[in-house]
Coordinates of C-alpha atoms in Angstrom, one line a residue:
X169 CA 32.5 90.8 -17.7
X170 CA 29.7 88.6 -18.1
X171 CA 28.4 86.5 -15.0
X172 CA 30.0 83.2 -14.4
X173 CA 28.6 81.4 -17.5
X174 CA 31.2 78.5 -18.4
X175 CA 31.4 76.1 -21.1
X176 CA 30.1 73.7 -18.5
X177 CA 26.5 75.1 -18.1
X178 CA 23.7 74.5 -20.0
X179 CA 22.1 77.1 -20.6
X180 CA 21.7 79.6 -23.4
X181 CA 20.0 82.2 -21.1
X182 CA 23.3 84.6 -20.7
X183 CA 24.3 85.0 -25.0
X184 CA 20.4 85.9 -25.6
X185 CA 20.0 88.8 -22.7
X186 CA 19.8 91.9 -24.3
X187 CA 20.5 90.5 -28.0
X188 CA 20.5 93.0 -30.9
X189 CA 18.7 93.1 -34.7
X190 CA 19.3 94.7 -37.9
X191 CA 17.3 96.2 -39.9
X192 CA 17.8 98.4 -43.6
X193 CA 15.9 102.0 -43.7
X194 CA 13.0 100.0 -46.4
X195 CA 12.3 97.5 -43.5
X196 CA 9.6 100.1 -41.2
X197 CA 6.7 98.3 -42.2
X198 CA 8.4 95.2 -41.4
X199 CA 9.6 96.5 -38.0
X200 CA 5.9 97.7 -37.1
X201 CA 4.7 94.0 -38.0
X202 CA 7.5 92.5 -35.6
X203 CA 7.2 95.2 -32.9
X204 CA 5.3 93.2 -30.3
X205 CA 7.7 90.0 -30.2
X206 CA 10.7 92.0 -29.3
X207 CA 11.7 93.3 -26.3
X208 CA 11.2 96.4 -24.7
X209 CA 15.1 98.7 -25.0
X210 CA 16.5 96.1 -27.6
X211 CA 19.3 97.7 -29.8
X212 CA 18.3 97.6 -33.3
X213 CA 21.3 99.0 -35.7
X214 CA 19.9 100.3 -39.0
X215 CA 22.3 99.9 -42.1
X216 CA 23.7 102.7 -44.1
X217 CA 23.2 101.3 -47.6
X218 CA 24.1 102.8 -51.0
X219 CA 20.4 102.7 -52.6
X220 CA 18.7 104.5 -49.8
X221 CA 19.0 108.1 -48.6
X222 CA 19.8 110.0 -45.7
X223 CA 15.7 110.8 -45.0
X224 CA 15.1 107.3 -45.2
X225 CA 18.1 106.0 -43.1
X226 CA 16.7 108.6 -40.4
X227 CA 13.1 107.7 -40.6
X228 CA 13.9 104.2 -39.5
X229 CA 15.9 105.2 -36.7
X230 CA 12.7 107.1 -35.6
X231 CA 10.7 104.4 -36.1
X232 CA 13.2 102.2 -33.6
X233 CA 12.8 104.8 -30.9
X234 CA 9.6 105.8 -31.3
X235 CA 8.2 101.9 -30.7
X236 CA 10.4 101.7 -27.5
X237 CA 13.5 100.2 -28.7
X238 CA 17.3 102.0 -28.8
X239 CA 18.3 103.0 -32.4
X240 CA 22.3 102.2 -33.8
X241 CA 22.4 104.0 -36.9
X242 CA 25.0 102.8 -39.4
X243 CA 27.6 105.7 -40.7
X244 CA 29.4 103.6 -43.6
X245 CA 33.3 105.8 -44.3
X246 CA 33.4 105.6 -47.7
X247 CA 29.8 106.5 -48.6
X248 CA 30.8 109.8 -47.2
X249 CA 30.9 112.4 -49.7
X250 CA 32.1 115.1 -47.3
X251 CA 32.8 115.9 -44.0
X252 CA 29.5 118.2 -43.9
X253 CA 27.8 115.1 -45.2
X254 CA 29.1 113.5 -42.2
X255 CA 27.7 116.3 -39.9
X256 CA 24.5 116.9 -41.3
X257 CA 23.9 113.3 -40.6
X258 CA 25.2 113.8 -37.2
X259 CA 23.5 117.0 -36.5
X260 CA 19.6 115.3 -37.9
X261 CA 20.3 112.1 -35.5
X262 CA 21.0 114.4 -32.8
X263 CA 18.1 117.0 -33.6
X264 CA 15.9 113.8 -32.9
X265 CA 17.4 113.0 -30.2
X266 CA 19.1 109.5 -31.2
X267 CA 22.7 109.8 -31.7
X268 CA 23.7 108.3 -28.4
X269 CA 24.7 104.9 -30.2
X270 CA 26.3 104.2 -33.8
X271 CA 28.0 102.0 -35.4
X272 CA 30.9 103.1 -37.8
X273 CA 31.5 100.4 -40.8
X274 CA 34.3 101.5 -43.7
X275 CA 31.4 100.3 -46.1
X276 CA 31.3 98.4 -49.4
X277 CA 32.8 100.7 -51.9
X278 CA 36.0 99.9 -53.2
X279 CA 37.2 104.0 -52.6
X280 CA 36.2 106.4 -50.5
X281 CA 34.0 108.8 -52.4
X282 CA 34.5 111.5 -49.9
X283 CA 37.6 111.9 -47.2
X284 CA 36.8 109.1 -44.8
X285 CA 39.0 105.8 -46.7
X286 CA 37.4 104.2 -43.1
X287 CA 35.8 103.8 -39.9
X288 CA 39.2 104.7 -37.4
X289 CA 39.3 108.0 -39.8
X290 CA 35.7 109.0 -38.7
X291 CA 36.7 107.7 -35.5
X292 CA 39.6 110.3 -35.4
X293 CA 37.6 112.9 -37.0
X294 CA 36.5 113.9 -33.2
X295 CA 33.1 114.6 -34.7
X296 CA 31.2 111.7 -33.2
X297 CA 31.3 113.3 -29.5
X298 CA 31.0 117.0 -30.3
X299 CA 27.3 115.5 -32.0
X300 CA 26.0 113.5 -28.4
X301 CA 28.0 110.0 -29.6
X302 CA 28.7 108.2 -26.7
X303 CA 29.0 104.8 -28.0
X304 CA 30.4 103.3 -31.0
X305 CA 30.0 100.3 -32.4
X306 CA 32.8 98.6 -34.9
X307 CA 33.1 95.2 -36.9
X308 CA 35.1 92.2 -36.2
X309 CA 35.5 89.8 -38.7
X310 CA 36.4 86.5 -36.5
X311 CA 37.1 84.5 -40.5
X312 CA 38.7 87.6 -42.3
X313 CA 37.5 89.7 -44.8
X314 CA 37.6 89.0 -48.3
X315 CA 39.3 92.2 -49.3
X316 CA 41.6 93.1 -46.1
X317 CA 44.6 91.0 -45.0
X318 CA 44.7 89.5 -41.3
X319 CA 47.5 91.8 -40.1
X320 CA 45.5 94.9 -41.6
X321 CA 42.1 93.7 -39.6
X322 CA 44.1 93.1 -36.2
X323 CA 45.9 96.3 -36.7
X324 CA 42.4 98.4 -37.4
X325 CA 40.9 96.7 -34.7
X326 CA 43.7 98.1 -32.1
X327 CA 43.8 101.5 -33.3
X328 CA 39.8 101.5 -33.3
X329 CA 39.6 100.4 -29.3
X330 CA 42.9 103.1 -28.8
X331 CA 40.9 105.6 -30.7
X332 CA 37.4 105.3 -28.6
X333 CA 39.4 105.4 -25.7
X334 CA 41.2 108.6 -26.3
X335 CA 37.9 110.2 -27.6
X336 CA 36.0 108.9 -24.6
X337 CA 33.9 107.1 -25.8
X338 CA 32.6 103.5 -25.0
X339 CA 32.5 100.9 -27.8
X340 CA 31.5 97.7 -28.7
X341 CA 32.2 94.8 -31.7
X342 CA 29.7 93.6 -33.6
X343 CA 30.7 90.3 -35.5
X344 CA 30.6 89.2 -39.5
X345 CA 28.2 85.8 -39.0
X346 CA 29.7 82.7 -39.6
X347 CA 28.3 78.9 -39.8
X348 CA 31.5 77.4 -37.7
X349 CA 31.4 78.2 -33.4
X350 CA 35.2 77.0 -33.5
X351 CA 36.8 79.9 -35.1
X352 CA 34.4 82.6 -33.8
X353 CA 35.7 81.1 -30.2
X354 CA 39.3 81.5 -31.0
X355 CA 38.9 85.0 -32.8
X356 CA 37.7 86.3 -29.6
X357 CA 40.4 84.2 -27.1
X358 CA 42.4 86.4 -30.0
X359 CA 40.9 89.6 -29.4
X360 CA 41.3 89.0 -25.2
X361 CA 44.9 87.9 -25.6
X362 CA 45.6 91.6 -27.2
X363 CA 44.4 93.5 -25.0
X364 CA 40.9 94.6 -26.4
X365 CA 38.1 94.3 -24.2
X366 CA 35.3 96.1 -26.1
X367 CA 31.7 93.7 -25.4
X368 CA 31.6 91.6 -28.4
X369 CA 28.6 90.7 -30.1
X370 CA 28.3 87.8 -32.4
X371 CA 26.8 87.7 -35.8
X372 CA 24.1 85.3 -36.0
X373 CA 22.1 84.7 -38.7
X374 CA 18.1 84.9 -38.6
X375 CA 16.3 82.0 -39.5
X376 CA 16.2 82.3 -42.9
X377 CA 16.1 80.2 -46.8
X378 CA 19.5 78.0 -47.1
X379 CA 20.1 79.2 -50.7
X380 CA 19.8 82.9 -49.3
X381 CA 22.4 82.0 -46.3
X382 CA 24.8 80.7 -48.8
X383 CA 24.5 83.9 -50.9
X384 CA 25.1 85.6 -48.1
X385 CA 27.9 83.6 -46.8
X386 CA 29.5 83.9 -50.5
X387 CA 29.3 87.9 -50.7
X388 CA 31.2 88.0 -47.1
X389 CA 33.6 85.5 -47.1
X390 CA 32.1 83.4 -44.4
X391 CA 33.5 79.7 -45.0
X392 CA 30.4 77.3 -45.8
X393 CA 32.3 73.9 -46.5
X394 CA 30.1 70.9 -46.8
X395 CA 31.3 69.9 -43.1
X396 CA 30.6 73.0 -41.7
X397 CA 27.2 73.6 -43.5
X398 CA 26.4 70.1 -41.9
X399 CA 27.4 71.2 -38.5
X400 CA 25.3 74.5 -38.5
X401 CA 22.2 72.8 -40.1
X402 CA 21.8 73.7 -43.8
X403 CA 21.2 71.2 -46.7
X404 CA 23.4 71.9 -49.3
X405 CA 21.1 69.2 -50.9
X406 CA 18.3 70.7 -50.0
X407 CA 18.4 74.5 -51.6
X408 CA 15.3 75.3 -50.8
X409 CA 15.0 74.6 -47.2
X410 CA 15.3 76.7 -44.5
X411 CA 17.6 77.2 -41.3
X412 CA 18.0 78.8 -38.0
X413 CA 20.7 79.3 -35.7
X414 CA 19.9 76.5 -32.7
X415 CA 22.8 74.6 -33.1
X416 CA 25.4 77.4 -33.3
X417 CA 23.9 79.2 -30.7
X418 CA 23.9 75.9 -28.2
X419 CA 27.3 75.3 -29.7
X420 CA 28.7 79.1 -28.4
X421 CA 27.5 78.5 -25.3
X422 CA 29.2 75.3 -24.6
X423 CA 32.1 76.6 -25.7
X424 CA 31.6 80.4 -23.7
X425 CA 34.2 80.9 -20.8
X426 CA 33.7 84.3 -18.9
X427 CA 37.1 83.9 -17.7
X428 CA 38.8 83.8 -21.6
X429 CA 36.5 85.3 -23.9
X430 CA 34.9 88.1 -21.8
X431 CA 31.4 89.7 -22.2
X432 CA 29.8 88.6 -25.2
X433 CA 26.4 89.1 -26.5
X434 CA 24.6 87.9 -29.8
X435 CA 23.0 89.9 -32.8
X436 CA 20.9 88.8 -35.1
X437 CA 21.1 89.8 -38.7
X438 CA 17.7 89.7 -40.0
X439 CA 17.9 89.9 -44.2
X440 CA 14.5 91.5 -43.7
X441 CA 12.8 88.8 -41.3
X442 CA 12.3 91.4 -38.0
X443 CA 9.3 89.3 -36.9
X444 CA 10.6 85.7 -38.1
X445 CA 13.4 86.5 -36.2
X446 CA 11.9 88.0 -33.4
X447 CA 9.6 85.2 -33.0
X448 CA 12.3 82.5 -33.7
X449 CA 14.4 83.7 -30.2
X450 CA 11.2 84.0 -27.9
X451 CA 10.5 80.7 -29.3
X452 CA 14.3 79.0 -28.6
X453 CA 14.3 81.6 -25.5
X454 CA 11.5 79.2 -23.8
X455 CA 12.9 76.2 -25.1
X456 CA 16.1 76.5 -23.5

């Protein structure tokens, strides 16, 4: 559990200790700009996209441990061709010394192109530990999913915390970001009330263009009504402006009770802005 930060405080301090970024395998440069604004040991997860390859996916998590921060490489299911593809992933990040954390996502593709259909099946495949996993991310999607029905997300969300246990592993969630605190709040109540209690981390947006949030928002599902647009910030008159994620993150932490919604954190997905981000929470950091 978290300390005793309640709804009643005012503070942000507790959701922005030890917050986590994103970043794709083209986004080194971009991490060597932002290196100096963020902190020493912070977790930065590194996506396991379809365009980029397996040498590229491992030189970023280099690049996060070798400028002092922890590296959370992505394994996406159903980009798996093979189990062996699976290994020799395994087998590089451990050669280098970084598979202690990943993150395991079933991935975009409508069907698996190898034998992982999703995350709980690499989960089960008992190779994470036999490679040096000890901790294992997996997604929560506190508004649904576009393509998965409610029941079918609680279900996998179970099975995935059962799964880690049984392995012996340690895990965490790592939310879809929304633009609404109100049913990210409840979604986690949720998540307490059946009996998972992995550390959640909300998704957060970085600061970033309000036409590019919307885009976003559209390709995951993330409801962006006109009122809850208004709410978070954006302009939906105003394309061309630009947003950060002040008033959600003063909103969660009104609304964050210890006592009901457990230990939550907040990471930051960056759509390729590692230092505007960066800079944006040492910035609201001092502020609040």
């Amino acid at each position: 559990m978290n300390s005793g930060f309640t709804g009643t405080a005012t503070t942000v301090a507790p959701l922005l200790e030890d917050f986590s970024l994103e970043m794709t395998g083209k986004d080194v440069p971009k991490l060597e700009e932002a290196r100096d604004t963020i902190p020493e040991g912070t977790r930065i997860n590194v996506t396991f996209l379809g365009n980029e390859s397996l040498e590229m996916r491992l030189d970023a998590a280099r690049a996060v441990k070798r400028f002092g921060f922890v590296p959370v490489p992505h394994i996406s299911a159903r980009r798996l061709p093979s189990q062996a593809a699976l290994e020799e992933f395994l087998a590089a990040l451990r050669a280098d010394g970084i598979a202690d954390n990943v993150f395991v996502i079933g991935g975009d593709p409508a069907s698996p192109q190898g034998p992982y259909e999703d995350s709980l099946a690499v989960i089960r495949s008992g190779l994470l530990q036999q490679y040096g996993v000890r901790h294992v991310g997996v997604s929560g999607y506190p508004e649904g999913h576009p393509a998965i029905t409610d029941p079918a997300l609680w279900s996998a969300l179970e099975l995935k915390s059962a799964a880690l246990e049984r392995h012996g592993l340690s895990g965490g969630v790592i939310t879809q970001f929304g633009f609404d605190v109100d049913p990210v709040l409840a979604w986690v109540e949720s998540v307490r009330g059946r009996g998972v209690g992995l550390p959640i981390r909300i998704g957060v947006p970085g600061p970033a263009g309000v036409r590019r949030l919307m885009s976003y928002a559209a390709r995951f599902g993330v409801g962006a009504s006109a009122g809850i647009a208004k709410k978070y910030g954006l302009s939906l008159t105003n394309l061309m402006g630009t947003a950060g994620p002040d008033r959600f993150i003063r909103a969660m932490a009104e609304g964050y009770d210890a006592r009901r919604h457990g230990e939550l954190k907040l990471h930051f997905y960056t759509f390729g802005g590692l230092k505007a981000t960066s800079e944006w929470v040492a910035a609201f950091r001092k502020e609040n």
